[in-house]
Amino acid sequence: MSAVRPMRRDRMVLSEKVLGRHQDRLAIVYVRQSTLRQVERHQESRRLQYALVERALQLGWARERIEVIDDDLGRSGASAVDRPGFQRLVAEVGLGRVGLVLGVEMSRLARSCRDWYQLLEICALSDTLIGDADGIYDPSC
């Protein structure tokens, strides 16, 4: 993954990788915590994940084009089989409806390497960027 070189435009920090064709589609913020105990006790983690909506706004997405998928709160990331939110995310990306997927720590979006690589491949094929608080990445590069 290459480094992001931010630039200032209209008081927003934009990534060179974010183009109009990405912003024409949805930005999806994927929120997940592995157990109900984490959901109850680690509220700061959840708050940081929901705050990625602001990151999408900073990157130029209109609020109505930002969607939060939080169906998997309290579900293990060991497999996508028991995570309807992750399945929905992969389906939306595969249908070409998503320009950006945001998560707090993208490598932990899927605990299974198989699920993670499947998402990366679908993102690359559908020209979907992935990102976190630190950067925007183009999996097709």
Short mmCIF file of N, CA and C in Angstrom, two decimals:
data_model
loop_
_atom_site.label_atom_id
_atom_site.label_comp_id
_atom_site.label_asym_id
_atom_site.label_seq_id
_atom_site.Cartn_x
_atom_site.Cartn_y
_atom_site.Cartn_z
N MET A 1 0.83 -1.17 0.00
CA MET A 1 0.00 0.00 0.00
C MET A 1 0.88 1.24 0.00
N SER A 2 0.53 2.17 -0.83
CA SER A 2 1.35 3.37 -0.94
C SER A 2 0.90 4.43 0.05
N ALA A 3 1.76 5.38 0.28
CA ALA A 3 1.46 6.46 1.21
C ALA A 3 0.45 7.42 0.60
N VAL A 4 -0.31 8.04 1.46
CA VAL A 4 -1.30 9.01 1.01
C VAL A 4 -0.66 10.38 1.08
N ARG A 5 -0.80 11.13 0.01
CA ARG A 5 -0.30 12.49 -0.01
C ARG A 5 -1.49 13.42 -0.01
N PRO A 6 -1.91 13.90 1.19
CA PRO A 6 -3.10 14.74 1.25
C PRO A 6 -2.86 16.10 0.63
N MET A 7 -3.93 16.69 0.14
CA MET A 7 -3.86 18.06 -0.36
C MET A 7 -5.07 18.81 0.17
N ARG A 8 -4.95 20.13 0.31
CA ARG A 8 -6.04 20.95 0.83
C ARG A 8 -6.83 21.49 -0.35
N ARG A 9 -8.15 21.33 -0.26
CA ARG A 9 -9.04 21.87 -1.29
C ARG A 9 -10.35 22.20 -0.61
N ASP A 10 -10.77 23.46 -0.67
CA ASP A 10 -12.03 23.87 -0.07
C ASP A 10 -12.14 23.45 1.38
N ARG A 11 -11.08 23.62 2.16
CA ARG A 11 -11.03 23.32 3.57
C ARG A 11 -11.23 21.84 3.91
N MET A 12 -11.17 20.97 2.95
CA MET A 12 -11.27 19.54 3.20
C MET A 12 -9.94 18.89 2.83
N VAL A 13 -9.54 17.89 3.58
CA VAL A 13 -8.34 17.14 3.25
C VAL A 13 -8.75 15.99 2.34
N LEU A 14 -8.28 16.05 1.12
CA LEU A 14 -8.63 15.03 0.13
C LEU A 14 -7.41 14.18 -0.19
N SER A 15 -7.66 12.97 -0.52
CA SER A 15 -6.60 12.08 -0.97
C SER A 15 -6.55 12.15 -2.49
N GLU A 16 -5.35 12.05 -3.04
CA GLU A 16 -5.20 12.03 -4.50
C GLU A 16 -5.92 10.83 -5.10
N LYS A 17 -6.14 9.81 -4.31
CA LYS A 17 -6.78 8.60 -4.80
C LYS A 17 -8.29 8.73 -4.94
N VAL A 18 -8.90 9.65 -4.18
CA VAL A 18 -10.35 9.82 -4.21
C VAL A 18 -10.72 10.67 -5.43
N LEU A 19 -11.49 10.07 -6.32
CA LEU A 19 -11.91 10.74 -7.54
C LEU A 19 -13.43 10.86 -7.56
N GLY A 20 -13.93 11.66 -8.45
CA GLY A 20 -15.38 11.84 -8.58
C GLY A 20 -16.12 10.53 -8.77
N ARG A 21 -15.53 9.61 -9.50
CA ARG A 21 -16.21 8.33 -9.75
C ARG A 21 -16.36 7.53 -8.46
N HIS A 22 -15.48 7.75 -7.49
CA HIS A 22 -15.63 7.09 -6.19
C HIS A 22 -16.73 7.78 -5.39
N GLN A 23 -16.72 9.11 -5.40
CA GLN A 23 -17.70 9.87 -4.63
C GLN A 23 -19.11 9.76 -5.19
N ASP A 24 -19.25 9.34 -6.44
CA ASP A 24 -20.58 9.11 -7.02
C ASP A 24 -21.25 7.88 -6.40
N ARG A 25 -20.45 7.05 -5.77
CA ARG A 25 -20.97 5.84 -5.12
C ARG A 25 -20.94 6.02 -3.61
N LEU A 26 -21.38 5.02 -2.89
CA LEU A 26 -21.45 5.09 -1.44
C LEU A 26 -20.07 5.02 -0.78
N ALA A 27 -19.97 5.64 0.37
CA ALA A 27 -18.88 5.39 1.30
C ALA A 27 -19.51 4.58 2.42
N ILE A 28 -18.96 3.40 2.68
CA ILE A 28 -19.50 2.56 3.74
C ILE A 28 -18.53 2.52 4.91
N VAL A 29 -19.04 2.83 6.09
CA VAL A 29 -18.30 2.72 7.33
C VAL A 29 -18.72 1.39 7.96
N TYR A 30 -17.76 0.49 8.11
CA TYR A 30 -18.05 -0.83 8.68
C TYR A 30 -17.64 -0.82 10.14
N VAL A 31 -18.60 -1.09 11.03
CA VAL A 31 -18.40 -1.06 12.47
C VAL A 31 -18.56 -2.47 13.01
N ARG A 32 -17.55 -2.93 13.77
CA ARG A 32 -17.63 -4.27 14.34
C ARG A 32 -16.84 -4.36 15.63
N GLN A 33 -17.40 -5.09 16.59
CA GLN A 33 -16.68 -5.51 17.78
C GLN A 33 -17.00 -6.99 17.98
N SER A 34 -16.03 -7.75 18.44
CA SER A 34 -16.13 -9.21 18.42
C SER A 34 -17.12 -9.83 19.40
N THR A 35 -17.29 -9.23 20.56
CA THR A 35 -18.15 -9.84 21.56
C THR A 35 -19.08 -8.80 22.17
N LEU A 36 -20.17 -9.28 22.77
CA LEU A 36 -21.08 -8.37 23.46
C LEU A 36 -20.38 -7.67 24.62
N ARG A 37 -19.44 -8.37 25.24
CA ARG A 37 -18.67 -7.75 26.33
C ARG A 37 -17.87 -6.55 25.81
N GLN A 38 -17.25 -6.68 24.64
CA GLN A 38 -16.52 -5.56 24.06
C GLN A 38 -17.47 -4.41 23.75
N VAL A 39 -18.65 -4.73 23.25
CA VAL A 39 -19.64 -3.69 22.94
C VAL A 39 -19.99 -2.92 24.21
N GLU A 40 -20.15 -3.62 25.31
CA GLU A 40 -20.51 -2.99 26.59
C GLU A 40 -19.34 -2.22 27.21
N ARG A 41 -18.15 -2.78 27.16
CA ARG A 41 -17.02 -2.21 27.91
C ARG A 41 -16.09 -1.33 27.10
N HIS A 42 -16.10 -1.45 25.80
CA HIS A 42 -15.16 -0.68 24.96
C HIS A 42 -15.93 0.30 24.09
N GLN A 43 -16.61 1.21 24.75
CA GLN A 43 -17.43 2.17 24.02
C GLN A 43 -16.60 3.15 23.21
N GLU A 44 -15.38 3.41 23.65
CA GLU A 44 -14.50 4.32 22.91
C GLU A 44 -14.17 3.76 21.53
N SER A 45 -13.93 2.46 21.45
CA SER A 45 -13.65 1.81 20.17
C SER A 45 -14.84 1.99 19.22
N ARG A 46 -16.01 1.78 19.74
CA ARG A 46 -17.21 1.92 18.91
C ARG A 46 -17.38 3.38 18.48
N ARG A 47 -17.14 4.32 19.40
CA ARG A 47 -17.24 5.75 19.07
C ARG A 47 -16.26 6.11 17.95
N LEU A 48 -15.03 5.61 18.03
CA LEU A 48 -14.04 5.89 16.99
C LEU A 48 -14.48 5.34 15.64
N GLN A 49 -15.11 4.17 15.66
CA GLN A 49 -15.57 3.58 14.40
C GLN A 49 -16.69 4.41 13.79
N TYR A 50 -17.65 4.83 14.59
CA TYR A 50 -18.74 5.66 14.06
C TYR A 50 -18.22 7.03 13.60
N ALA A 51 -17.14 7.50 14.22
CA ALA A 51 -16.56 8.80 13.84
C ALA A 51 -15.98 8.78 12.43
N LEU A 52 -15.81 7.61 11.84
CA LEU A 52 -15.31 7.54 10.47
C LEU A 52 -16.29 8.14 9.47
N VAL A 53 -17.52 8.37 9.88
CA VAL A 53 -18.47 9.10 9.03
C VAL A 53 -17.89 10.48 8.73
N GLU A 54 -17.30 11.11 9.75
CA GLU A 54 -16.67 12.42 9.56
C GLU A 54 -15.50 12.34 8.60
N ARG A 55 -14.77 11.24 8.64
CA ARG A 55 -13.64 11.03 7.70
C ARG A 55 -14.15 11.02 6.27
N ALA A 56 -15.27 10.32 6.04
CA ALA A 56 -15.85 10.27 4.70
C ALA A 56 -16.30 11.67 4.26
N LEU A 57 -16.86 12.43 5.18
CA LEU A 57 -17.25 13.81 4.85
C LEU A 57 -16.02 14.65 4.48
N GLN A 58 -14.93 14.49 5.23
CA GLN A 58 -13.69 15.22 4.93
C GLN A 58 -13.13 14.84 3.57
N LEU A 59 -13.38 13.62 3.15
CA LEU A 59 -12.88 13.15 1.86
C LEU A 59 -13.79 13.54 0.70
N GLY A 60 -14.88 14.25 1.02
CA GLY A 60 -15.73 14.80 -0.03
C GLY A 60 -17.03 14.08 -0.29
N TRP A 61 -17.37 13.07 0.50
CA TRP A 61 -18.65 12.39 0.30
C TRP A 61 -19.78 13.23 0.87
N ALA A 62 -20.89 13.26 0.19
CA ALA A 62 -22.10 13.91 0.72
C ALA A 62 -22.66 13.00 1.81
N ARG A 63 -23.23 13.59 2.85
CA ARG A 63 -23.75 12.81 3.98
C ARG A 63 -24.73 11.73 3.54
N GLU A 64 -25.55 12.04 2.55
CA GLU A 64 -26.55 11.06 2.10
C GLU A 64 -25.93 9.90 1.32
N ARG A 65 -24.65 10.01 0.98
CA ARG A 65 -23.95 8.93 0.26
C ARG A 65 -23.07 8.11 1.21
N ILE A 66 -23.21 8.36 2.52
CA ILE A 66 -22.44 7.63 3.53
C ILE A 66 -23.38 6.69 4.26
N GLU A 67 -23.00 5.42 4.31
CA GLU A 67 -23.82 4.41 4.97
C GLU A 67 -22.98 3.71 6.04
N VAL A 68 -23.58 3.48 7.18
CA VAL A 68 -22.92 2.75 8.27
C VAL A 68 -23.51 1.35 8.32
N ILE A 69 -22.63 0.35 8.32
CA ILE A 69 -23.05 -1.04 8.51
C ILE A 69 -22.52 -1.46 9.87
N ASP A 70 -23.43 -1.64 10.81
CA ASP A 70 -23.05 -2.04 12.17
C ASP A 70 -23.80 -3.29 12.63
N ASP A 71 -24.24 -4.09 11.68
CA ASP A 71 -24.98 -5.31 11.98
C ASP A 71 -24.15 -6.35 12.73
N ASP A 72 -22.84 -6.21 12.71
CA ASP A 72 -21.96 -7.24 13.26
C ASP A 72 -21.40 -6.88 14.64
N LEU A 73 -21.99 -5.91 15.31
CA LEU A 73 -21.55 -5.60 16.67
C LEU A 73 -21.82 -6.80 17.56
N GLY A 74 -20.81 -7.25 18.28
CA GLY A 74 -20.94 -8.40 19.16
C GLY A 74 -20.79 -9.74 18.47
N ARG A 75 -20.30 -9.72 17.23
CA ARG A 75 -20.11 -10.97 16.47
C ARG A 75 -18.62 -11.16 16.18
N SER A 76 -18.16 -12.38 16.32
CA SER A 76 -16.77 -12.71 16.05
C SER A 76 -16.45 -12.50 14.58
N GLY A 77 -15.23 -12.08 14.31
CA GLY A 77 -14.77 -11.90 12.94
C GLY A 77 -14.10 -13.13 12.37
N ALA A 78 -14.19 -14.25 13.08
CA ALA A 78 -13.49 -15.46 12.65
C ALA A 78 -13.95 -15.94 11.28
N SER A 79 -15.21 -15.73 10.95
CA SER A 79 -15.73 -16.16 9.66
C SER A 79 -16.84 -15.21 9.21
N ALA A 80 -16.94 -15.00 7.93
CA ALA A 80 -17.99 -14.13 7.39
C ALA A 80 -19.35 -14.79 7.42
N VAL A 81 -19.38 -16.11 7.62
CA VAL A 81 -20.64 -16.86 7.58
C VAL A 81 -21.64 -16.31 8.59
N ASP A 82 -21.18 -15.97 9.79
CA ASP A 82 -22.08 -15.50 10.84
C ASP A 82 -22.10 -13.98 10.96
N ARG A 83 -21.69 -13.29 9.91
CA ARG A 83 -21.66 -11.81 9.95
C ARG A 83 -22.46 -11.25 8.78
N PRO A 84 -23.75 -11.02 8.99
CA PRO A 84 -24.58 -10.50 7.90
C PRO A 84 -24.12 -9.12 7.40
N GLY A 85 -23.57 -8.31 8.29
CA GLY A 85 -23.08 -6.99 7.88
C GLY A 85 -21.92 -7.10 6.91
N PHE A 86 -20.98 -7.99 7.20
CA PHE A 86 -19.84 -8.20 6.32
C PHE A 86 -20.31 -8.75 4.97
N GLN A 87 -21.25 -9.67 5.00
CA GLN A 87 -21.79 -10.23 3.76
C GLN A 87 -22.46 -9.14 2.93
N ARG A 88 -23.21 -8.26 3.60
CA ARG A 88 -23.85 -7.14 2.91
C ARG A 88 -22.80 -6.20 2.32
N LEU A 89 -21.74 -5.93 3.07
CA LEU A 89 -20.65 -5.09 2.58
C LEU A 89 -20.05 -5.66 1.31
N VAL A 90 -19.71 -6.94 1.32
CA VAL A 90 -19.11 -7.59 0.16
C VAL A 90 -20.07 -7.55 -1.03
N ALA A 91 -21.35 -7.78 -0.77
CA ALA A 91 -22.34 -7.75 -1.85
C ALA A 91 -22.45 -6.35 -2.47
N GLU A 92 -22.51 -5.33 -1.64
CA GLU A 92 -22.62 -3.95 -2.14
C GLU A 92 -21.39 -3.56 -2.96
N VAL A 93 -20.21 -3.94 -2.47
CA VAL A 93 -18.98 -3.67 -3.21
C VAL A 93 -19.01 -4.40 -4.54
N GLY A 94 -19.37 -5.68 -4.51
CA GLY A 94 -19.41 -6.50 -5.72
C GLY A 94 -20.40 -5.99 -6.76
N LEU A 95 -21.46 -5.35 -6.31
CA LEU A 95 -22.46 -4.79 -7.23
C LEU A 95 -22.04 -3.42 -7.77
N GLY A 96 -20.88 -2.93 -7.34
CA GLY A 96 -20.38 -1.66 -7.86
C GLY A 96 -21.03 -0.44 -7.24
N ARG A 97 -21.65 -0.59 -6.08
CA ARG A 97 -22.36 0.53 -5.44
C ARG A 97 -21.50 1.32 -4.46
N VAL A 98 -20.27 0.85 -4.22
CA VAL A 98 -19.43 1.44 -3.17
C VAL A 98 -18.15 2.01 -3.78
N GLY A 99 -17.83 3.23 -3.37
CA GLY A 99 -16.59 3.86 -3.81
C GLY A 99 -15.50 3.81 -2.75
N LEU A 100 -15.92 3.64 -1.47
CA LEU A 100 -14.98 3.65 -0.36
C LEU A 100 -15.52 2.80 0.79
N VAL A 101 -14.65 1.96 1.34
CA VAL A 101 -14.96 1.21 2.56
C VAL A 101 -14.03 1.73 3.64
N LEU A 102 -14.60 2.17 4.75
CA LEU A 102 -13.82 2.70 5.87
C LEU A 102 -13.97 1.81 7.10
N GLY A 103 -12.87 1.59 7.79
CA GLY A 103 -12.86 0.87 9.05
C GLY A 103 -11.73 1.42 9.90
N VAL A 104 -11.80 1.20 11.21
CA VAL A 104 -10.76 1.74 12.10
C VAL A 104 -9.42 1.10 11.80
N GLU A 105 -9.38 -0.19 11.70
CA GLU A 105 -8.14 -0.89 11.39
C GLU A 105 -8.48 -1.92 10.31
N MET A 106 -8.19 -1.59 9.08
CA MET A 106 -8.68 -2.39 7.96
C MET A 106 -8.22 -3.84 8.00
N SER A 107 -7.03 -4.10 8.49
CA SER A 107 -6.56 -5.48 8.51
C SER A 107 -7.38 -6.34 9.47
N ARG A 108 -8.10 -5.72 10.40
CA ARG A 108 -8.92 -6.47 11.33
C ARG A 108 -10.38 -6.49 10.91
N LEU A 109 -10.67 -5.94 9.78
CA LEU A 109 -12.04 -5.95 9.26
C LEU A 109 -12.54 -7.38 9.15
N ALA A 110 -11.67 -8.24 8.69
CA ALA A 110 -11.98 -9.67 8.60
C ALA A 110 -10.86 -10.42 9.29
N ARG A 111 -11.19 -11.25 10.26
CA ARG A 111 -10.16 -11.99 11.00
C ARG A 111 -9.61 -13.14 10.16
N SER A 112 -10.40 -13.60 9.24
CA SER A 112 -9.98 -14.69 8.37
C SER A 112 -9.26 -14.10 7.16
N CYS A 113 -8.08 -14.63 6.86
CA CYS A 113 -7.35 -14.16 5.68
C CYS A 113 -8.17 -14.36 4.42
N ARG A 114 -8.88 -15.46 4.35
CA ARG A 114 -9.71 -15.75 3.18
C ARG A 114 -10.75 -14.65 2.96
N ASP A 115 -11.45 -14.25 4.04
CA ASP A 115 -12.47 -13.20 3.92
C ASP A 115 -11.83 -11.85 3.57
N TRP A 116 -10.69 -11.54 4.19
CA TRP A 116 -9.98 -10.29 3.93
C TRP A 116 -9.53 -10.21 2.48
N TYR A 117 -8.92 -11.28 1.96
CA TYR A 117 -8.44 -11.27 0.58
C TYR A 117 -9.60 -11.25 -0.41
N GLN A 118 -10.71 -11.89 -0.05
CA GLN A 118 -11.89 -11.83 -0.92
C GLN A 118 -12.37 -10.39 -1.03
N LEU A 119 -12.45 -9.69 0.11
CA LEU A 119 -12.88 -8.29 0.07
C LEU A 119 -11.90 -7.44 -0.73
N LEU A 120 -10.60 -7.61 -0.50
CA LEU A 120 -9.61 -6.84 -1.25
C LEU A 120 -9.73 -7.07 -2.76
N GLU A 121 -9.92 -8.33 -3.15
CA GLU A 121 -10.03 -8.64 -4.57
C GLU A 121 -11.29 -8.01 -5.18
N ILE A 122 -12.39 -8.09 -4.47
CA ILE A 122 -13.64 -7.49 -4.98
C ILE A 122 -13.49 -5.98 -5.05
N CYS A 123 -12.84 -5.38 -4.06
CA CYS A 123 -12.60 -3.93 -4.10
C CYS A 123 -11.73 -3.56 -5.32
N ALA A 124 -10.70 -4.34 -5.57
CA ALA A 124 -9.83 -4.07 -6.72
C ALA A 124 -10.60 -4.18 -8.03
N LEU A 125 -11.43 -5.19 -8.15
CA LEU A 125 -12.20 -5.40 -9.39
C LEU A 125 -13.27 -4.34 -9.61
N SER A 126 -13.80 -3.79 -8.52
CA SER A 126 -14.89 -2.83 -8.65
C SER A 126 -14.43 -1.38 -8.46
N ASP A 127 -13.13 -1.15 -8.44
CA ASP A 127 -12.57 0.19 -8.28
C ASP A 127 -13.07 0.85 -6.99
N THR A 128 -13.01 0.09 -5.90
CA THR A 128 -13.43 0.58 -4.58
C THR A 128 -12.20 0.79 -3.72
N LEU A 129 -12.09 1.97 -3.14
CA LEU A 129 -10.99 2.29 -2.24
C LEU A 129 -11.28 1.75 -0.85
N ILE A 130 -10.23 1.52 -0.07
CA ILE A 130 -10.40 1.17 1.33
C ILE A 130 -9.63 2.19 2.14
N GLY A 131 -10.08 2.42 3.36
CA GLY A 131 -9.40 3.43 4.16
C GLY A 131 -9.67 3.31 5.63
N ASP A 132 -8.84 4.06 6.37
CA ASP A 132 -8.99 4.16 7.81
C ASP A 132 -8.66 5.61 8.18
N ALA A 133 -8.47 5.87 9.44
CA ALA A 133 -8.19 7.24 9.89
C ALA A 133 -6.85 7.75 9.36
N ASP A 134 -5.95 6.84 9.00
CA ASP A 134 -4.60 7.23 8.60
C ASP A 134 -4.37 7.34 7.09
N GLY A 135 -5.19 6.68 6.30
CA GLY A 135 -4.91 6.72 4.88
C GLY A 135 -6.01 6.10 4.03
N ILE A 136 -5.86 6.32 2.74
CA ILE A 136 -6.75 5.75 1.73
C ILE A 136 -5.88 4.90 0.82
N TYR A 137 -6.37 3.70 0.53
CA TYR A 137 -5.59 2.76 -0.24
C TYR A 137 -6.39 2.25 -1.43
N ASP A 138 -5.71 2.04 -2.53
CA ASP A 138 -6.33 1.53 -3.74
C ASP A 138 -5.85 0.09 -3.92
N PRO A 139 -6.72 -0.89 -3.64
CA PRO A 139 -6.29 -2.28 -3.72
C PRO A 139 -5.96 -2.75 -5.13
N SER A 140 -6.30 -1.96 -6.14
CA SER A 140 -5.99 -2.38 -7.51
C SER A 140 -4.54 -2.04 -7.90
N CYS A 141 -3.85 -1.30 -7.06
CA CYS A 141 -2.45 -0.94 -7.36
C CYS A 141 -1.48 -1.96 -6.84
#
